Short mmCIF file of C-alpha atoms in Angstrom, two decimals:
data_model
loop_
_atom_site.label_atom_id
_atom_site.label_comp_id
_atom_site.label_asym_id
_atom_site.label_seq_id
_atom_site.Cartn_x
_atom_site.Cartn_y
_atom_site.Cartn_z
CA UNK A 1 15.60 -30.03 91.36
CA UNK A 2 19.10 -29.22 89.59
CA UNK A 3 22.12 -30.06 91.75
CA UNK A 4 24.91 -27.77 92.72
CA UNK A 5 27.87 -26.99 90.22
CA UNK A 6 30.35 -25.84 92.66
CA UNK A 7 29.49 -27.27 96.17
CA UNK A 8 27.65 -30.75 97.63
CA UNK A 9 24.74 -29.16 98.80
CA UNK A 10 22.04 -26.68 98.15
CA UNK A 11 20.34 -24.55 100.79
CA UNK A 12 17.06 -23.19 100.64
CA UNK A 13 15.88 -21.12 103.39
CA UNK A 14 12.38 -19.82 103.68
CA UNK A 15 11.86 -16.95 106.12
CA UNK A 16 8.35 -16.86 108.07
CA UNK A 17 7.32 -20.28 106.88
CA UNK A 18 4.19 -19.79 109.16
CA UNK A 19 2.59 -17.36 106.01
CA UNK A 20 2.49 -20.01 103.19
CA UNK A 21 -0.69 -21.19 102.40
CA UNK A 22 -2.76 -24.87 103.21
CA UNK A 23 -1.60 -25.46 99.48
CA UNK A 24 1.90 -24.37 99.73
CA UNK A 25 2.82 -26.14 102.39
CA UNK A 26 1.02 -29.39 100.88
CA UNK A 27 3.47 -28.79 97.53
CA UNK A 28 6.24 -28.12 100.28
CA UNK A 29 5.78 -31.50 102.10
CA UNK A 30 6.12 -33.97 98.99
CA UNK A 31 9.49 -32.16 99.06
CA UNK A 32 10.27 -33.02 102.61
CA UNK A 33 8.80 -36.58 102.13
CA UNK A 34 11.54 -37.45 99.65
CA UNK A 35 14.06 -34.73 100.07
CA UNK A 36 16.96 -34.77 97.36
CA UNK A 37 20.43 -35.62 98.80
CA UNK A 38 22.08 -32.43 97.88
CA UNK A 39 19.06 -30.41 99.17
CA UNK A 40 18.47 -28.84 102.49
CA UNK A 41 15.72 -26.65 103.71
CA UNK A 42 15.72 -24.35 106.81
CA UNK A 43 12.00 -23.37 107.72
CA UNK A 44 12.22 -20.12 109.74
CA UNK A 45 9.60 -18.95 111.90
CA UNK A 46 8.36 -16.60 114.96
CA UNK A 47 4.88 -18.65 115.19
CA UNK A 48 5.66 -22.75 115.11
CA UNK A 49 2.11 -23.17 116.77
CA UNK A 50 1.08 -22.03 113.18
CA UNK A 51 3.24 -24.70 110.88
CA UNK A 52 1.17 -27.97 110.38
CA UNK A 53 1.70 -31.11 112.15
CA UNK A 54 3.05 -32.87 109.08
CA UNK A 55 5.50 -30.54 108.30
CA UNK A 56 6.72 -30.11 111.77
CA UNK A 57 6.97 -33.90 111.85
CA UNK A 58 9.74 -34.33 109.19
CA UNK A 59 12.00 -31.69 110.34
CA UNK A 60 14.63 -31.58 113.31
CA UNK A 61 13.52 -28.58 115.67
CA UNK A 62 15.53 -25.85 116.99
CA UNK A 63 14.39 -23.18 119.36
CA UNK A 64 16.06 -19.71 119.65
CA UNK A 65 15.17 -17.94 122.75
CA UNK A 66 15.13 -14.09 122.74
CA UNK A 67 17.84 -12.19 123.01
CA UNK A 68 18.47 -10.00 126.64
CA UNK A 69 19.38 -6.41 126.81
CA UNK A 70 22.86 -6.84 127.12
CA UNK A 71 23.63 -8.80 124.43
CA UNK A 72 21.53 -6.92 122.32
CA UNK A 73 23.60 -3.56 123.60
CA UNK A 74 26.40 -5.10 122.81
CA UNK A 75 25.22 -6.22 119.54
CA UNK A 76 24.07 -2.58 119.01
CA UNK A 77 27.41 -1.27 120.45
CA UNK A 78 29.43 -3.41 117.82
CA UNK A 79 27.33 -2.21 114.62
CA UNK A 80 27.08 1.58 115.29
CA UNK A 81 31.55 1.11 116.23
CA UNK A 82 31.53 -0.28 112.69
CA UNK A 83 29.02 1.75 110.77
CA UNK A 84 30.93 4.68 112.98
CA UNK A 85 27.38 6.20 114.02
CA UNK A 86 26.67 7.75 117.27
CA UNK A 87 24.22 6.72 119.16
CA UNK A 88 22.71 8.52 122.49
CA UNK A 89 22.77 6.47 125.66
CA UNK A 90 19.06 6.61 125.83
CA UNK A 91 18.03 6.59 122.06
CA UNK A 92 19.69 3.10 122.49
CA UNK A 93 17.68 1.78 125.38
CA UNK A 94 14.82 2.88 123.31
CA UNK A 95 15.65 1.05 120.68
CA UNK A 96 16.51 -2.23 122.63
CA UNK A 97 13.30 -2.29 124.74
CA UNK A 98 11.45 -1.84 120.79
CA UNK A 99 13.01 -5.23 120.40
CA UNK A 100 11.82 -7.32 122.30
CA UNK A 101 14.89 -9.69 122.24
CA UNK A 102 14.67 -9.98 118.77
CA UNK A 103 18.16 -8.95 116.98
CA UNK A 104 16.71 -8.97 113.78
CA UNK A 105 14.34 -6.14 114.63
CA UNK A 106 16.93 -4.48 116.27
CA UNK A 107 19.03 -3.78 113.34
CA UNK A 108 16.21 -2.92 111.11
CA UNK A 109 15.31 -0.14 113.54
CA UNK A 110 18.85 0.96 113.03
CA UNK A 111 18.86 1.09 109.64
CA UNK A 112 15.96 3.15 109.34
CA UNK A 113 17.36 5.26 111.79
CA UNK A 114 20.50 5.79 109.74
CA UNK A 115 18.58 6.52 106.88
CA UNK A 116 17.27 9.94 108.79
CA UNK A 117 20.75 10.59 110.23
CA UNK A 118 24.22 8.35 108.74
CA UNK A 119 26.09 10.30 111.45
CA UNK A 120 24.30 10.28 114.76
CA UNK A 121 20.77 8.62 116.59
CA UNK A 122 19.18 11.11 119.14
CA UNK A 123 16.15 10.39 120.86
CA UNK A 124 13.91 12.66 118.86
CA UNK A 125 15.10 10.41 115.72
CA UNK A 126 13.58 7.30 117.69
CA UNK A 127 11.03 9.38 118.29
CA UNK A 128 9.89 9.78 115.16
CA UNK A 129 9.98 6.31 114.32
CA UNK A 130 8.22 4.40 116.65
CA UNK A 131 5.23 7.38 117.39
CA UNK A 132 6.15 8.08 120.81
CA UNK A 133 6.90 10.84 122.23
CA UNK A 134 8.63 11.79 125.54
CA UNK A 135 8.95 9.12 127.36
CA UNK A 136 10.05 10.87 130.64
CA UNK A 137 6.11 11.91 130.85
CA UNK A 138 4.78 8.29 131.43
CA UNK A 139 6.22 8.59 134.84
CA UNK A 140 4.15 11.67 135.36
CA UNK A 141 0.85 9.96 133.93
CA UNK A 142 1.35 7.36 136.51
CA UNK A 143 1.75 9.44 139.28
CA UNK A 144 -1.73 10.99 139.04
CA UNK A 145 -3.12 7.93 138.10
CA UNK A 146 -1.56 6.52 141.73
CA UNK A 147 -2.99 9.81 142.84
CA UNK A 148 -6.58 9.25 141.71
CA UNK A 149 -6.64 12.30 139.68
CA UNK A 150 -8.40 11.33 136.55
CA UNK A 151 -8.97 14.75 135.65
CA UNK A 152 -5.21 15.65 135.33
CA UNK A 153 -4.63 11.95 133.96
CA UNK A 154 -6.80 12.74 130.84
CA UNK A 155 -5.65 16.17 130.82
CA UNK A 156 -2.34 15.00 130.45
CA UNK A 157 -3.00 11.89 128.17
CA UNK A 158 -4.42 14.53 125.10
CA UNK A 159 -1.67 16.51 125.48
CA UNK A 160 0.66 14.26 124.89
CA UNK A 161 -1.15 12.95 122.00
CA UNK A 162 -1.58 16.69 120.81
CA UNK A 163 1.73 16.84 120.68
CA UNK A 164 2.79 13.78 118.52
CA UNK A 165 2.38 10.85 120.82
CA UNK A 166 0.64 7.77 119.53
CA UNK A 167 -2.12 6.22 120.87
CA UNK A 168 -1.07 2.87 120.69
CA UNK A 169 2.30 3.72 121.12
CA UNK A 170 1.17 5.25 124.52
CA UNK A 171 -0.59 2.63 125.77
CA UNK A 172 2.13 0.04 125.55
CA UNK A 173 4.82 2.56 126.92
CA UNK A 174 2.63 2.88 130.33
CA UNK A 175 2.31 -1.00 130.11
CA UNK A 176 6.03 -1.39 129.70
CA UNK A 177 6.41 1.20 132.90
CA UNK A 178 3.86 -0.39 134.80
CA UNK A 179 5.56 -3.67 134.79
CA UNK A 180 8.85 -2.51 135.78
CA UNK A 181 6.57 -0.43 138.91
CA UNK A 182 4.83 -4.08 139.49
CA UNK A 183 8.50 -6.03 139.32
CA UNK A 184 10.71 -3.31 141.58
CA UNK A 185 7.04 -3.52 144.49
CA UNK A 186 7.84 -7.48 144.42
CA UNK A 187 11.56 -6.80 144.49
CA UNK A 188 12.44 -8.71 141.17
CA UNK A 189 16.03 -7.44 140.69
CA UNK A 190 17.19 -9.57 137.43
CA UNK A 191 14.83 -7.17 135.34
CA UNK A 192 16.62 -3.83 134.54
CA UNK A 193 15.12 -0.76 134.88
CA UNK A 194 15.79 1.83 131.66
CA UNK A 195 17.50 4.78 133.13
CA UNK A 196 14.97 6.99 132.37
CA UNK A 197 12.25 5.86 134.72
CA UNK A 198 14.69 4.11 137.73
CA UNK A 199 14.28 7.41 139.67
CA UNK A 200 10.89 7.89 139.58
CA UNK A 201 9.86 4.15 139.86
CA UNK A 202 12.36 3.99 143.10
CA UNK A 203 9.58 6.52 144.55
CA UNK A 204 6.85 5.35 143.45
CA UNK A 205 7.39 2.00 145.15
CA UNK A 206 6.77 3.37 148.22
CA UNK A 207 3.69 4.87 147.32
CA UNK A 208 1.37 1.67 145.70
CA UNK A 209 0.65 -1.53 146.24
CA UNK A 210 0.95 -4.31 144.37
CA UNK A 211 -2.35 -4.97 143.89
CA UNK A 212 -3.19 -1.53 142.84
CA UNK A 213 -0.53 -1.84 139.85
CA UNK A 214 -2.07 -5.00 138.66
CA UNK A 215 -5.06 -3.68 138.84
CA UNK A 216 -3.98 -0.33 136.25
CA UNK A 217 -2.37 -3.14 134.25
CA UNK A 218 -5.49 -4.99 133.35
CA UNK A 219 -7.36 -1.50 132.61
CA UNK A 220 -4.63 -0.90 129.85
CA UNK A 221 -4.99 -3.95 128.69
CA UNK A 222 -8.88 -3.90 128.17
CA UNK A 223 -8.53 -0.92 126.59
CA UNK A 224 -6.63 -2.36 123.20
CA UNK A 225 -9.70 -4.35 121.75
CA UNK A 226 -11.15 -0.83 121.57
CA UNK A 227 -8.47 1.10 119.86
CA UNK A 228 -10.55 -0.27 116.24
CA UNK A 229 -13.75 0.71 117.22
CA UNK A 230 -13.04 4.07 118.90
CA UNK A 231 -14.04 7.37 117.22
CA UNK A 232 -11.22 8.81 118.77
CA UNK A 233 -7.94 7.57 119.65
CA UNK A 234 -7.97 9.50 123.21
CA UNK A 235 -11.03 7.54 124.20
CA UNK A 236 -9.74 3.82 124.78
CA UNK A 237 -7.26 5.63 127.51
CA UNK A 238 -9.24 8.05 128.88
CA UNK A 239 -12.24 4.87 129.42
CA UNK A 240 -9.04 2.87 131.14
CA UNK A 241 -8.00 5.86 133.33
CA UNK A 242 -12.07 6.24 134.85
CA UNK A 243 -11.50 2.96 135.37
CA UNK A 244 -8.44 3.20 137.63
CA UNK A 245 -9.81 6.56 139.32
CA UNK A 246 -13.04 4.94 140.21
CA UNK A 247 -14.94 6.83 142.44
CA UNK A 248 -11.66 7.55 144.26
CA UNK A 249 -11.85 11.23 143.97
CA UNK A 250 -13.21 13.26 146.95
CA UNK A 251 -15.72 15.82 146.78
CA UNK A 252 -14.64 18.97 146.81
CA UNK A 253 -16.54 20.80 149.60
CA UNK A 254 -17.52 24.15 148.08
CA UNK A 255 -19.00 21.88 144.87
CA UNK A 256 -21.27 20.33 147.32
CA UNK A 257 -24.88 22.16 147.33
CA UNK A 258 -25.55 23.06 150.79
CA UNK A 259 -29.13 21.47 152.72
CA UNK A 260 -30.89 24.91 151.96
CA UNK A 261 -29.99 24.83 147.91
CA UNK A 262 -31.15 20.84 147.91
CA UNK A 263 -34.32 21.67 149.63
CA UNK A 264 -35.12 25.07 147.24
CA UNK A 265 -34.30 22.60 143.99
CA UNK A 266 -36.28 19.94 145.02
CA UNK A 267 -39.23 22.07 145.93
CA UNK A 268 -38.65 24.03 142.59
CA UNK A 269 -38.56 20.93 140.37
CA UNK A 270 -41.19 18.81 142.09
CA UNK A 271 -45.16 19.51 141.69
CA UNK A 272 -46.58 21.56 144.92
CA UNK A 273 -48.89 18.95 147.02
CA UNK A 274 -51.95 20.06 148.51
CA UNK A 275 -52.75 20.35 151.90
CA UNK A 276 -55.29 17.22 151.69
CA UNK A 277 -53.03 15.13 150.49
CA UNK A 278 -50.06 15.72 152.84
CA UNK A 279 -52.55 14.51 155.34
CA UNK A 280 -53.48 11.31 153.25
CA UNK A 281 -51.40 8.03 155.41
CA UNK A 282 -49.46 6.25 153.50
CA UNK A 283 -49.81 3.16 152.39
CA UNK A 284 -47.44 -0.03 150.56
CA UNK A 285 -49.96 -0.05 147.64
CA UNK A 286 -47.93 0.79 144.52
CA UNK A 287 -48.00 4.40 143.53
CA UNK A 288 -48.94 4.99 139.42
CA UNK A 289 -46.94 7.49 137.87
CA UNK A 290 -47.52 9.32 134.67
CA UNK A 291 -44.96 8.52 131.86
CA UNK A 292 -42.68 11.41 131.84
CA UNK A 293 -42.28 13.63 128.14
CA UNK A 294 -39.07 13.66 126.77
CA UNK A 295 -39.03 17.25 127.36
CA UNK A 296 -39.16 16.73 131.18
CA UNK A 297 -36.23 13.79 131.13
CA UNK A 298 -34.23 16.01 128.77
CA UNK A 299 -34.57 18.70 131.55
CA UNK A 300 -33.77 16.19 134.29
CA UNK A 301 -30.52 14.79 131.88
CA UNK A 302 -28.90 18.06 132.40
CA UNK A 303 -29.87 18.99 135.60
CA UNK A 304 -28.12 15.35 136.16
CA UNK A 305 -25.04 16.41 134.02
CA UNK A 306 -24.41 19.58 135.72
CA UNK A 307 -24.39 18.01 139.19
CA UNK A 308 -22.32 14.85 138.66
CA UNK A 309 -19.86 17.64 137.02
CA UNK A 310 -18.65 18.82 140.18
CA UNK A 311 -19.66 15.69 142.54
CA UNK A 312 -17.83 12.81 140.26
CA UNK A 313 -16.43 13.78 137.44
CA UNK A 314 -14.92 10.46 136.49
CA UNK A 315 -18.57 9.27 136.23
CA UNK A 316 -19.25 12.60 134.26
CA UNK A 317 -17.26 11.19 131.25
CA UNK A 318 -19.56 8.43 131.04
CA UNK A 319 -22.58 10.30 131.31
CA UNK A 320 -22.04 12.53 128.80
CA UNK A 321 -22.21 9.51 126.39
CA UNK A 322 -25.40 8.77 127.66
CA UNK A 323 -28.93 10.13 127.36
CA UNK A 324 -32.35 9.27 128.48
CA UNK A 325 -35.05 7.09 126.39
CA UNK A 326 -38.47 6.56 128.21
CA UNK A 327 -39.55 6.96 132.08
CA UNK A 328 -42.92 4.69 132.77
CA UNK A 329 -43.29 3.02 136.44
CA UNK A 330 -40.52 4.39 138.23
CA UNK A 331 -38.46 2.85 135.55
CA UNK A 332 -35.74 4.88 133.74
CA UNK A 333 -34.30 3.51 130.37
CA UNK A 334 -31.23 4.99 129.59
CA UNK A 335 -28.99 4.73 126.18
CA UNK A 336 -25.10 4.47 125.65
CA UNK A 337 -23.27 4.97 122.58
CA UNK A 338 -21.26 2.36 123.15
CA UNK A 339 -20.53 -0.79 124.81
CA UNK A 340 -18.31 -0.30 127.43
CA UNK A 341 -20.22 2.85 128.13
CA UNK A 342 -22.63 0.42 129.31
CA UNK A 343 -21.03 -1.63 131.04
CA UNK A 344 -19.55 0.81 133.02
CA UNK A 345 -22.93 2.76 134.07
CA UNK A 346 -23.98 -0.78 135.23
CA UNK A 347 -21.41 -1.63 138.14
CA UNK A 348 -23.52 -1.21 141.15
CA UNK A 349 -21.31 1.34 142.68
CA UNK A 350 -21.63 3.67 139.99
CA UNK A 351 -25.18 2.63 138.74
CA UNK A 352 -26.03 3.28 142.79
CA UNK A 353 -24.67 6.94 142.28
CA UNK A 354 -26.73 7.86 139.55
CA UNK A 355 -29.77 6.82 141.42
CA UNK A 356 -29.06 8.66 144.86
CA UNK A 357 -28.56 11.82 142.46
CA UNK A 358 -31.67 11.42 140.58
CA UNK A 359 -33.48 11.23 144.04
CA UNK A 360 -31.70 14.34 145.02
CA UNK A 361 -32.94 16.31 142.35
CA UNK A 362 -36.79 15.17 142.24
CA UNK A 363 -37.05 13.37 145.75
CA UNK A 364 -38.15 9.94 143.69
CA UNK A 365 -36.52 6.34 143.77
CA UNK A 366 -35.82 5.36 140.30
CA UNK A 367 -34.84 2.08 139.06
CA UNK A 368 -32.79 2.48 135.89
CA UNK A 369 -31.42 0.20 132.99
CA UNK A 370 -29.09 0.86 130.62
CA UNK A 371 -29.08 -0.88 126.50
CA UNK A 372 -26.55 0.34 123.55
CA UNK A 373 -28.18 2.64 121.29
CA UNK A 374 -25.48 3.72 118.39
CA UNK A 375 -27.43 5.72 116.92
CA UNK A 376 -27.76 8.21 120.42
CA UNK A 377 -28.15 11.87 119.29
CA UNK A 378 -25.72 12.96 121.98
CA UNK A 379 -26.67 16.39 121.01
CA UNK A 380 -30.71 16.22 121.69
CA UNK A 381 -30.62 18.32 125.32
CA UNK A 382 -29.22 21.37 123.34
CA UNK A 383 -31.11 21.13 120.46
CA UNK A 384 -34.59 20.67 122.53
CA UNK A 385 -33.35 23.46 124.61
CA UNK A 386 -32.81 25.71 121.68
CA UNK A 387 -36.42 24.74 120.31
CA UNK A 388 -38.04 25.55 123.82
CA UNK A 389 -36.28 28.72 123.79
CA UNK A 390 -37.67 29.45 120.22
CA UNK A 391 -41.24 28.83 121.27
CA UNK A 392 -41.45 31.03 123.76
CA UNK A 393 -39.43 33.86 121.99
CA UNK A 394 -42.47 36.91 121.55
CA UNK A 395 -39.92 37.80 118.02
CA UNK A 396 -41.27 34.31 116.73
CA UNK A 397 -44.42 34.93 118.54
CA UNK A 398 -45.31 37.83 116.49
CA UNK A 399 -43.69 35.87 112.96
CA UNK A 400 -45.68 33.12 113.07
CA UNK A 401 -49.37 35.50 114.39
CA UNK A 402 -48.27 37.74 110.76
CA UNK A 403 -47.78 34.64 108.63
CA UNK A 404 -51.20 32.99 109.97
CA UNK A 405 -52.86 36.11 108.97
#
């Protein structure tokens, strides 16, 4: 290693030290074993947990905590005086929550942002660059999530994303509100609230509990290990915002079938009895049932569909990813595209709603069980219905009598 020609010493720094290979930091450590006098290294990182033992060994630590919003604003305040760049009051609290305390990001935000605009930062220009959209509608989502109104929640969640919002981006903004929500219910007053939500989180504090925050918190946070897997980016949310609704949702009155309609389906959809048999006694011997055809349980499916439509609808999302496999012995095997589709249907609240529902419609206890089946036709019902309807059409009645001839 050449020395210096003009000063004593020679500094190498090495940015995010925590990405160099096993090898390279073996070839970096004979270095540090037997370091030249006139050399001096400065190993930068974000992730020390990731340097190795014998590295971190021969070097003298020093630990930079995160910057807070202030500084940062002031740090943001001094650059755009300087660059002599305006900057709206809440394009800039944008950009310092996107920090995270780190200055560094900070000022590469800005620069990208001054590439768009050299003259002035709006909030569309932030915008733009970090996928979100407006972030004065995150208080709204929250409210009809504190509401129970998953409907309007997942409504409101595709428009957003209709109109530009990220997924991702979307998720983490509702995090970032729900804490502030969670830290102004416990009455933390050394985090600042951004200006745009103060008003509406000053409300809602008197609305929810603080268990009930916590409780949307972990939701959103179970549904990022999905955001890779899911077909489509709405879904992750919309799964995390059933799961905050629940079963919360009351029944509208005029959805429920009155005690005459129940009685008319059930006689409709069940067998008729004969007199004989209505006079048989019962007894706890173990009734054998006939394995039901597809045909019937695709019937049933929809008949099922339809109802929890208008009873639960929160459940209804669920169910629609869902379709029946076999019947035999009171026994009802049911598939779910995917995973957590499962595991929702098998809470025993909701898996206990699905059975009283089944027993309104044919009058029969069912136990049912639920297994992941990703390759679910989750258009079968409609096709079977369309091929039912086909049979008995007399038009391909009287095609298929003239081609037999």
């Amino acid at each position: 290693m050449f020395a210096p020609t003009e000063l004593t010493k020679k500094v190498f720094l090495i940015d995010e030290v925590h990405m160099l290979t096993k090898d390279a930091f073996n070839a970096l450590l004979k270095l540090l074993e037997e370091p030249p006098l006139h050399a001096m290294f400065i190993l930068a990182t974000t992730e020390s947990a990731k340097i190795i033992p014998t590295v971190m060994s021969r070097c003298a630590r020093f630990d930079f905590k995160p910057l807070d919003d202030k500084d940062l604003s002031k740090l943001l305040n001094s650059v755009s005086q300087k660059e002599k760049i305006r900057i709206s009051q809440s394009a800039s609290e944008m950009m310092i929550r996107s920090a995270t305390g780190s200055a560094r990001d900070l000022l590469s935000l800005l620069g990208q942002a001054m590439t768009l605009d050299p003259a002035e930062i709006t909030d569309e220009t932030i915008d733009n660059l970090l996928g979100s959209g407006d972030q004065r509608q995150i208080p709204e989502l929250i409210e009809m999530l504190i509401d129970k109104n998953s409907r309007s929640a997942i409504t409101k969640i595709n428009e957003m994303l209709f109109s530009g919002y990220n997924a991702k981006q979307l998720q983490e903004d509702s995090l970032e509100y729900l804490r502030y929500l969670l830290l102004a219910i416990i009455g933390v007053k050394e985090v600042v609230c951004p200006q745009v939500y103060l008003k509406k989180i000053t409300d809602q504090t008197k609305q929810v509990l603080a268990s009930d925050v916590n409780s949307m918190i972990k939701a959103f946070l179970n549904s990022a290990k999905w955001f890779n897997l899911a077909p489509h980016p709405a879904l992750p949310l919309e799964i995390a915002i059933v799961e905050i609704c629940g079963d919360s949702e009351k029944d509208d009155d005029n959805s429920r079938p009155s005690k005459n309609t129940k009685e008319k389906e059930i006689k409709k959809e069940t067998a008729p009895v004969s007199r004989e048999e209505t006079k048989q006694p019962k007894t706890n011997s173990p009734i054998k049932t006939e394995p039901v055809k597809i045909k019937g349980l695709e019937a049933l499916w929809e008949k099922v569909l339809e109802r929890m439509q208008t009873k639960n609808y929160s459940l209804y999302t669920c169910l629609r990813m869902c379709r029946p496999l076999s019947f035999t012995d009171e026994n009802l095997l049911v598939g779910c595209k995917y995973g957590f589709h499962k595991e929702r249907m098998q809470e025993i609240k909701q898996k206990g709603i699905l059975i009283d529902l089944i027993k309104e419609i044919t009058g029969d206890n069912v136990q049912i069980n639920f297994e992941v089946k990703n390759d679910l036709q989750l258009d079968s019902i409609n096709k079977a219905k369309e091929k039912e309807e086909a049979e008995t059409d007399p038009l391909v009645a009287d095609a298929k009598n003239a081609f037999a001839t």
